[in-house]
Amino acid sequence: KPKPKPKPKPKKAPGIKAVRKVTEHASAELPAYPSGLVGEIAEYAERRLAFQTPNIALATGLAAVSRMNDHKAVVVAPGGRATSLNLYTLITAQTGAGKETARAVLNEIGQAIAGEDMISSSFASAQALGRELSSSTGKSLLVFQDEYGHKLAHANSGSGAHDAAVGALLLELFGLPLGSYAGRKYSKEKDDIEPAELPYVGMLAATTIEPLVGALTDGAVYDGTLNRLIYLPQPSALVRNGDLKVGEVPDDIVSAGRRLWGGSSSGAQLNSALALSDAPNTIKIRGRLFRAIRMTNAASTVFDKFDRSLDSDKERGGPRGSLAGRAAELAIRVGGVVALGCAKNLNDMRLTQVHAKF
């Protein structure tokens, strides 16, 4: 009998294999930690990590300052465009390399500064997350997503209804800090979610590399999941930290953090600065005042040059084009967070060329 012909393998979109290969083997050198509060927190986290994983340390510093902002400051470009400072950051590391340390350090800093954890409670459903955001205007949350590769794969499989629903809502919320979430209507009125004004949600996601690579499908690229994430790759080798130190949060971090964030109960008034109504560096968005981190012309040129360098990828489309779509916006958000951490005077903040290059 003639042998049956093998079934053809389903074709993936051009470039998806390359994206997966780059992610699987990524061990790019990260830049030195920036000056200011982001760098100080990264250095503190690095001393707490059992292995030398600068990607985890840097992600911890960025997530901390982004959360401390509490949606009180935005970047304002020379043309007047405003950009929020919420970040969705993804870190990969080997099992046992210290992904959980990031969560522990963030919560310890939150307790030292304001007597509360910086990471919010986990949300078992999209309804729970939506209701939390609709409880007040400008609600700020930092969500920690452990085993993110498994959750992404579970959502992609169609069997993870809850993971898929929470993930879909997080995707929607990424771009809404300066807008509004419309809410949801369900067949049962008791399940309805009220609208939320100016919701500010950050996410720190952690995973081992293998399940993440397995979850990198066409859908994860084209639905915008990946181009919202700032990916900080793991080092190529797992090296023990020879300077491991566990201690209290340094006073400099506590005092600098309190300038930005007084905790949820105090409303994060940026304590050492003028009240918003009297501050000279404000911008009004949807009836609410924000402090403006003014982007200098030199910084704007850096971001514009970076964005234009990706035009060929955007024109070709495919996964690389999709990933390039938000790259410049993510760079501005990171630059704004670094600039906030460097600010000496909260009534006169600047995003400079140095922050933009980082």
GROMACS .gro file of C-alpha atoms in nm:
model
  358
    1LYS     CA    1   0.000   0.000   0.000
    2PRO     CA    2   0.126   0.349  -0.073
    3LYS     CA    3   0.241   0.535   0.232
    4PRO     CA    4   0.007   0.817   0.335
    5LYS     CA    5   0.141   1.161   0.267
    6PRO     CA    6   0.241   1.349   0.583
    7LYS     CA    7   0.006   1.624   0.686
    8PRO     CA    8   0.148   1.966   0.605
    9LYS     CA    9   0.250   2.167   0.908
   10PRO     CA   10   0.046   2.483   0.962
   11LYS     CA   11   0.229   2.788   0.836
   12LYS     CA   12   0.313   3.062   1.079
   13ALA     CA   13   0.327   3.428   0.991
   14PRO     CA   14   0.657   3.540   0.839
   15GLY     CA   15   0.904   3.622   1.110
   16ILE     CA   16   0.737   3.446   1.405
   17LYS     CA   17   1.014   3.181   1.417
   18ALA     CA   18   1.273   3.455   1.428
   19VAL     CA   19   1.092   3.631   1.712
   20ARG     CA   20   1.073   3.306   1.911
   21LYS     CA   21   1.439   3.227   1.844
   22VAL     CA   22   1.554   3.570   1.956
   23THR     CA   23   1.346   3.544   2.273
   24GLU     CA   24   1.467   3.193   2.351
   25HIS     CA   25   1.833   3.284   2.325
   26ALA     CA   26   1.818   3.647   2.434
   27SER     CA   27   2.092   3.742   2.677
   28ALA     CA   28   2.151   4.100   2.568
   29GLU     CA   29   2.365   4.324   2.784
   30LEU     CA   30   2.148   4.562   2.982
   31PRO     CA   31   2.265   4.920   3.028
   32ALA     CA   32   2.410   5.030   3.360
   33TYR     CA   33   2.144   5.127   3.612
   34PRO     CA   34   2.032   5.489   3.573
   35SER     CA   35   2.100   5.752   3.834
   36GLY     CA   36   1.826   5.851   4.076
   37LEU     CA   37   1.569   5.643   4.259
   38VAL     CA   38   1.528   5.378   3.987
   39GLY     CA   39   1.899   5.296   4.006
   40GLU     CA   40   1.910   5.306   4.386
   41ILE     CA   41   1.624   5.057   4.414
   42ALA     CA   42   1.783   4.836   4.145
   43GLU     CA   43   2.110   4.829   4.341
   44TYR     CA   44   1.924   4.745   4.662
   45ALA     CA   45   1.734   4.464   4.488
   46GLU     CA   46   2.059   4.335   4.333
   47ARG     CA   47   2.212   4.291   4.680
   48ARG     CA   48   1.909   4.086   4.782
   49LEU     CA   49   1.926   3.845   4.486
   50ALA     CA   50   2.100   3.509   4.530
   51PHE     CA   51   2.222   3.522   4.168
   52GLN     CA   52   2.349   3.802   3.947
   53THR     CA   53   2.030   3.886   3.759
   54PRO     CA   54   2.042   4.257   3.673
   55ASN     CA   55   1.724   4.225   3.467
   56ILE     CA   56   1.525   4.144   3.783
   57ALA     CA   57   1.693   4.427   3.976
   58LEU     CA   58   1.625   4.685   3.702
   59ALA     CA   59   1.264   4.572   3.660
   60THR     CA   60   1.214   4.613   4.035
   61GLY     CA   61   1.343   4.972   4.026
   62LEU     CA   62   1.130   5.068   3.727
   63ALA     CA   63   0.814   4.907   3.870
   64ALA     CA   64   0.865   5.072   4.208
   65VAL     CA   65   0.900   5.430   4.079
   66SER     CA   66   0.620   5.383   3.826
   67ARG     CA   67   0.390   5.274   4.111
   68MET     CA   68   0.508   5.550   4.347
   69ASN     CA   69   0.403   5.802   4.083
   70ASP     CA   70   0.046   5.700   4.169
   71HIS     CA   71  -0.073   5.863   3.846
   72LYS     CA   72   0.022   6.212   3.960
   73ALA     CA   73   0.276   6.298   3.687
   74VAL     CA   74   0.285   6.252   3.308
   75VAL     CA   75   0.544   6.318   3.038
   76VAL     CA   76   0.459   6.614   2.815
   77ALA     CA   77   0.636   6.635   2.477
   78PRO     CA   78   0.728   6.971   2.318
   79GLY     CA   79   0.418   6.947   2.100
   80GLY     CA   80   0.194   6.899   2.404
   81ARG     CA   81   0.128   6.525   2.379
   82ALA     CA   82   0.099   6.359   2.722
   83THR     CA   83   0.222   6.006   2.802
   84SER     CA   84   0.143   5.814   3.119
   85LEU     CA   85   0.407   5.634   3.327
   86ASN     CA   86   0.249   5.293   3.382
   87LEU     CA   87   0.478   5.011   3.269
   88TYR     CA   88   0.417   4.649   3.170
   89THR     CA   89   0.752   4.478   3.228
   90LEU     CA   90   0.846   4.115   3.158
   91ILE     CA   91   1.145   3.941   3.315
   92THR     CA   92   1.273   3.592   3.247
   93ALA     CA   93   1.501   3.391   3.474
   94GLN     CA   94   1.589   3.033   3.554
   95THR     CA   95   1.393   2.857   3.826
   96GLY     CA   96   1.519   2.969   4.166
   97ALA     CA   97   1.708   3.269   4.029
   98GLY     CA   98   1.506   3.523   4.227
   99LYS     CA   99   1.188   3.621   4.042
  100GLU     CA  100   0.997   3.616   4.373
  101THR     CA  101   1.258   3.846   4.526
  102ALA     CA  102   1.126   4.128   4.307
  103ARG     CA  103   0.782   4.094   4.466
  104ALA     CA  104   0.930   4.076   4.817
  105VAL     CA  105   1.150   4.385   4.767
  106LEU     CA  106   0.863   4.590   4.622
  107ASN     CA  107   0.637   4.506   4.914
  108GLU     CA  108   0.912   4.576   5.169
  109ILE     CA  109   0.969   4.918   5.014
  110GLY     CA  110   0.595   4.985   5.020
  111GLN     CA  111   0.576   4.890   5.388
  112ALA     CA  112   0.878   5.107   5.475
  113ILE     CA  113   0.740   5.409   5.290
  114ALA     CA  114   0.366   5.390   5.351
  115GLY     CA  115   0.285   5.089   5.568
  116GLU     CA  116   0.128   4.892   5.282
  117ASP     CA  117   0.232   4.645   5.014
  118MET     CA  118   0.318   4.796   4.677
  119ILE     CA  119   0.188   4.490   4.489
  120SER     CA  120  -0.190   4.464   4.478
  121SER     CA  121  -0.383   4.150   4.564
  122SER     CA  122  -0.419   3.893   4.287
  123PHE     CA  123  -0.737   3.914   4.080
  124ALA     CA  124  -0.912   3.585   4.008
  125SER     CA  125  -1.141   3.739   3.747
  126ALA     CA  126  -1.178   4.036   3.517
  127GLN     CA  127  -1.482   4.143   3.721
  128ALA     CA  128  -1.274   4.167   4.038
  129LEU     CA  129  -1.008   4.378   3.865
  130GLY     CA  130  -1.266   4.602   3.700
  131ARG     CA  131  -1.454   4.664   4.025
  132GLU     CA  132  -1.132   4.759   4.204
  133LEU     CA  133  -1.053   5.018   3.936
  134SER     CA  134  -1.404   5.164   3.933
  135SER     CA  135  -1.394   5.223   4.310
  136SER     CA  136  -1.228   5.565   4.264
  137THR     CA  137  -1.102   5.802   3.993
  138GLY     CA  138  -0.738   5.756   3.900
  139LYS     CA  139  -0.709   5.427   4.089
  140SER     CA  140  -0.349   5.301   4.083
  141LEU     CA  141  -0.247   4.934   4.092
  142LEU     CA  142   0.070   4.732   4.039
  143VAL     CA  143  -0.012   4.374   3.939
  144PHE     CA  144   0.243   4.092   3.972
  145GLN     CA  145   0.197   3.807   3.725
  146ASP     CA  146   0.407   3.504   3.820
  147GLU     CA  147   0.451   3.212   3.577
  148TYR     CA  148   0.341   3.445   3.299
  149GLY     CA  149   0.445   3.205   3.023
  150HIS     CA  150   0.211   2.936   3.159
  151LYS     CA  151  -0.074   3.189   3.194
  152LEU     CA  152  -0.024   3.311   2.839
  153ALA     CA  153  -0.019   2.956   2.706
  154HIS     CA  154  -0.327   2.868   2.912
  155ALA     CA  155  -0.515   3.168   2.774
  156ASN     CA  156  -0.409   3.081   2.418
  157SER     CA  157  -0.535   2.723   2.455
  158GLY     CA  158  -0.895   2.833   2.500
  159SER     CA  159  -0.930   2.642   2.826
  160GLY     CA  160  -0.807   2.923   3.051
  161ALA     CA  161  -1.120   3.139   3.056
  162HIS     CA  162  -1.022   3.331   3.369
  163ASP     CA  163  -0.659   3.386   3.261
  164ALA     CA  164  -0.777   3.496   2.917
  165ALA     CA  165  -1.034   3.738   3.061
  166VAL     CA  166  -0.790   3.898   3.306
  167GLY     CA  167  -0.524   3.916   3.034
  168ALA     CA  168  -0.765   4.078   2.789
  169LEU     CA  169  -0.864   4.342   3.043
  170LEU     CA  170  -0.498   4.416   3.123
  171LEU     CA  171  -0.435   4.467   2.751
  172GLU     CA  172  -0.724   4.712   2.736
  173LEU     CA  173  -0.611   4.902   3.046
  174PHE     CA  174  -0.256   4.959   2.921
  175GLY     CA  175  -0.354   5.261   2.714
  176LEU     CA  176  -0.631   5.403   2.934
  177PRO     CA  177  -0.456   5.597   3.215
  178LEU     CA  178  -0.543   5.924   3.041
  179GLY     CA  179  -0.887   5.805   2.933
  180SER     CA  180  -1.158   5.586   3.076
  181TYR     CA  181  -1.260   5.224   3.099
  182ALA     CA  182  -1.615   5.181   2.973
  183GLY     CA  183  -1.710   4.900   3.212
  184ARG     CA  184  -1.890   4.578   3.125
  185LYS     CA  185  -2.252   4.469   3.115
  186TYR     CA  186  -2.340   4.105   3.185
  187SER     CA  187  -2.655   3.897   3.164
  188LYS     CA  188  -2.680   3.917   3.543
  189GLU     CA  189  -2.685   4.273   3.668
  190LYS     CA  190  -2.496   4.182   3.983
  191ASP     CA  191  -2.194   4.093   3.763
  192ASP     CA  192  -2.182   4.434   3.593
  193ILE     CA  193  -1.866   4.646   3.622
  194GLU     CA  194  -1.901   5.022   3.648
  195PRO     CA  195  -1.689   5.253   3.430
  196ALA     CA  196  -1.352   5.370   3.564
  197GLU     CA  197  -1.200   5.712   3.502
  198LEU     CA  198  -0.823   5.741   3.444
  199PRO     CA  199  -0.731   5.387   3.558
  200TYR     CA  200  -0.355   5.352   3.618
  201VAL     CA  201  -0.236   4.990   3.608
  202GLY     CA  202   0.121   4.866   3.596
  203MET     CA  203   0.227   4.505   3.558
  204LEU     CA  204   0.542   4.314   3.645
  205ALA     CA  205   0.537   3.970   3.483
  206ALA     CA  206   0.790   3.695   3.552
  207THR     CA  207   0.846   3.356   3.391
  208THR     CA  208   1.100   3.093   3.304
  209ILE     CA  209   1.196   3.109   2.939
  210GLU     CA  210   1.066   2.770   2.817
  211PRO     CA  211   0.690   2.823   2.871
  212LEU     CA  212   0.717   3.177   2.736
  213VAL     CA  213   0.874   3.057   2.411
  214GLY     CA  214   0.603   2.793   2.380
  215ALA     CA  215   0.334   3.058   2.422
  216LEU     CA  216   0.471   3.291   2.153
  217THR     CA  217   0.205   3.239   1.889
  218ASP     CA  218   0.086   3.460   1.607
  219GLY     CA  219  -0.204   3.568   1.825
  220ALA     CA  220   0.021   3.681   2.111
  221VAL     CA  221   0.201   3.909   1.864
  222TYR     CA  222  -0.090   4.045   1.666
  223ASP     CA  223  -0.335   4.098   1.955
  224GLY     CA  224  -0.091   4.345   2.109
  225THR     CA  225   0.012   4.131   2.407
  226LEU     CA  226   0.383   4.146   2.335
  227ASN     CA  227   0.418   4.501   2.208
  228ARG     CA  228   0.294   4.634   2.541
  229LEU     CA  229   0.570   4.454   2.730
  230ILE     CA  230   0.919   4.582   2.804
  231TYR     CA  231   1.123   4.261   2.792
  232LEU     CA  232   1.433   4.249   3.013
  233PRO     CA  233   1.618   3.929   2.917
  234GLN     CA  234   1.798   3.700   3.159
  235PRO     CA  235   2.178   3.675   3.169
  236SER     CA  236   2.335   3.399   2.960
  237ALA     CA  237   2.487   3.230   3.266
  238LEU     CA  238   2.362   3.178   3.621
  239VAL     CA  239   2.628   3.322   3.851
  240ARG     CA  240   2.607   3.331   4.229
  241ASN     CA  241   2.594   3.671   4.397
  242GLY     CA  242   2.909   3.699   4.605
  243ASP     CA  243   2.785   4.009   4.786
  244LEU     CA  244   2.444   3.889   4.910
  245LYS     CA  245   2.307   4.125   5.176
  246VAL     CA  246   1.967   4.114   5.342
  247GLY     CA  247   1.872   4.415   5.549
  248GLU     CA  248   1.624   4.695   5.595
  249VAL     CA  249   1.531   4.928   5.312
  250PRO     CA  250   1.797   5.205   5.301
  251ASP     CA  251   1.694   5.540   5.447
  252ASP     CA  252   1.773   5.722   5.121
  253ILE     CA  253   1.521   5.507   4.934
  254VAL     CA  254   1.259   5.554   5.205
  255SER     CA  255   1.295   5.932   5.215
  256ALA     CA  256   1.304   5.966   4.834
  257GLY     CA  257   1.005   5.733   4.802
  258ARG     CA  258   0.804   5.936   5.052
  259ARG     CA  259   0.853   6.244   4.836
  260LEU     CA  260   0.658   6.066   4.565
  261TRP     CA  261   0.422   5.831   4.740
  262GLY     CA  262   0.252   5.860   5.076
  263GLY     CA  263   0.047   5.545   5.031
  264SER     CA  264  -0.310   5.494   4.915
  265SER     CA  265  -0.472   5.651   5.221
  266SER     CA  266  -0.287   5.981   5.180
  267GLY     CA  267  -0.357   6.009   4.810
  268ALA     CA  268   0.012   6.043   4.721
  269GLN     CA  269   0.031   6.419   4.742
  270LEU     CA  270   0.401   6.440   4.642
  271ASN     CA  271   0.461   6.565   4.992
  272SER     CA  272   0.758   6.799   4.945
  273ALA     CA  273   0.609   6.979   4.645
  274LEU     CA  274   0.350   7.249   4.615
  275ALA     CA  275  -0.014   7.148   4.608
  276LEU     CA  276  -0.126   7.071   4.255
  277SER     CA  277  -0.353   7.374   4.243
  278ASP     CA  278  -0.052   7.601   4.314
  279ALA     CA  279   0.218   7.415   4.122
  280PRO     CA  280   0.359   7.582   3.808
  281ASN     CA  281   0.417   7.257   3.615
  282THR     CA  282   0.066   7.118   3.574
  283ILE     CA  283  -0.146   7.003   3.284
  284LYS     CA  284  -0.521   6.935   3.293
  285ILE     CA  285  -0.650   6.612   3.138
  286ARG     CA  286  -1.018   6.514   3.155
  287GLY     CA  287  -1.070   6.775   3.426
  288ARG     CA  288  -0.787   6.651   3.648
  289LEU     CA  289  -0.453   6.818   3.717
  290PHE     CA  290  -0.128   6.626   3.660
  291ARG     CA  291   0.230   6.731   3.718
  292ALA     CA  292   0.413   6.769   3.388
  293ILE     CA  293   0.753   6.612   3.328
  294ARG     CA  294   0.858   6.836   3.039
  295MET     CA  295   1.045   6.659   2.759
  296THR     CA  296   1.332   6.870   2.631
  297ASN     CA  297   1.381   6.926   2.259
  298ALA     CA  298   1.702   6.720   2.267
  299ALA     CA  299   1.519   6.428   2.430
  300SER     CA  300   1.238   6.458   2.177
  301THR     CA  301   1.495   6.428   1.897
  302VAL     CA  302   1.634   6.107   2.049
  303PHE     CA  303   1.288   5.948   2.068
  304ASP     CA  304   1.197   6.064   1.717
  305LYS     CA  305   1.518   5.921   1.571
  306PHE     CA  306   1.455   5.589   1.747
  307ASP     CA  307   1.096   5.576   1.619
  308ARG     CA  308   1.202   5.652   1.261
  309SER     CA  309   1.469   5.381   1.276
  310LEU     CA  310   1.186   5.128   1.308
  311ASP     CA  311   0.988   5.252   1.006
  312SER     CA  312   1.114   4.976   0.776
  313ASP     CA  313   0.993   4.710   1.022
  314LYS     CA  314   0.654   4.879   1.050
  315GLU     CA  315   0.619   4.898   0.671
  316ARG     CA  316   0.705   4.528   0.623
  317GLY     CA  317   0.447   4.429   0.881
  318GLY     CA  318   0.448   4.082   1.033
  319PRO     CA  319   0.556   4.018   1.392
  320ARG     CA  320   0.849   4.260   1.384
  321GLY     CA  321   0.624   4.534   1.251
  322SER     CA  322   0.372   4.467   1.526
  323LEU     CA  323   0.642   4.469   1.795
  324ALA     CA  324   0.784   4.796   1.659
  325GLY     CA  325   0.447   4.969   1.678
  326ARG     CA  326   0.471   5.077   2.042
  327ALA     CA  327   0.848   5.075   2.090
  328ALA     CA  328   0.888   5.454   2.096
  329GLU     CA  329   0.597   5.497   2.337
  330LEU     CA  330   0.748   5.241   2.573
  331ALA     CA  331   1.081   5.423   2.554
  332ILE     CA  332   0.911   5.750   2.652
  333ARG     CA  333   0.741   5.582   2.947
  334VAL     CA  334   1.069   5.437   3.072
  335GLY     CA  335   1.244   5.772   3.024
  336GLY     CA  336   0.967   5.945   3.218
  337VAL     CA  337   0.994   5.702   3.510
  338VAL     CA  338   1.372   5.751   3.524
  339ALA     CA  339   1.328   6.130   3.504
  340LEU     CA  340   1.077   6.122   3.791
  341GLY     CA  341   1.324   5.927   4.002
  342CYS     CA  342   1.596   6.184   3.926
  343ALA     CA  343   1.383   6.493   3.993
  344LYS     CA  344   1.533   6.728   4.253
  345ASN     CA  345   1.243   6.970   4.237
  346LEU     CA  346   0.902   6.813   4.184
  347ASN     CA  347   0.768   7.152   4.074
  348ASP     CA  348   1.011   7.164   3.779
  349MET     CA  349   1.072   6.820   3.626
  350ARG     CA  350   1.251   6.754   3.297
  351LEU     CA  351   1.295   6.447   3.079
  352THR     CA  352   1.639   6.512   2.932
  353GLN     CA  353   1.851   6.358   2.659
  354VAL     CA  354   2.026   6.144   2.923
  355HIS     CA  355   1.696   5.987   3.030
  356ALA     CA  356   1.591   5.941   2.667
  357LYS     CA  357   1.912   5.760   2.572
  358PHE     CA  358   1.872   5.519   2.863
   0.00000   0.00000   0.00000
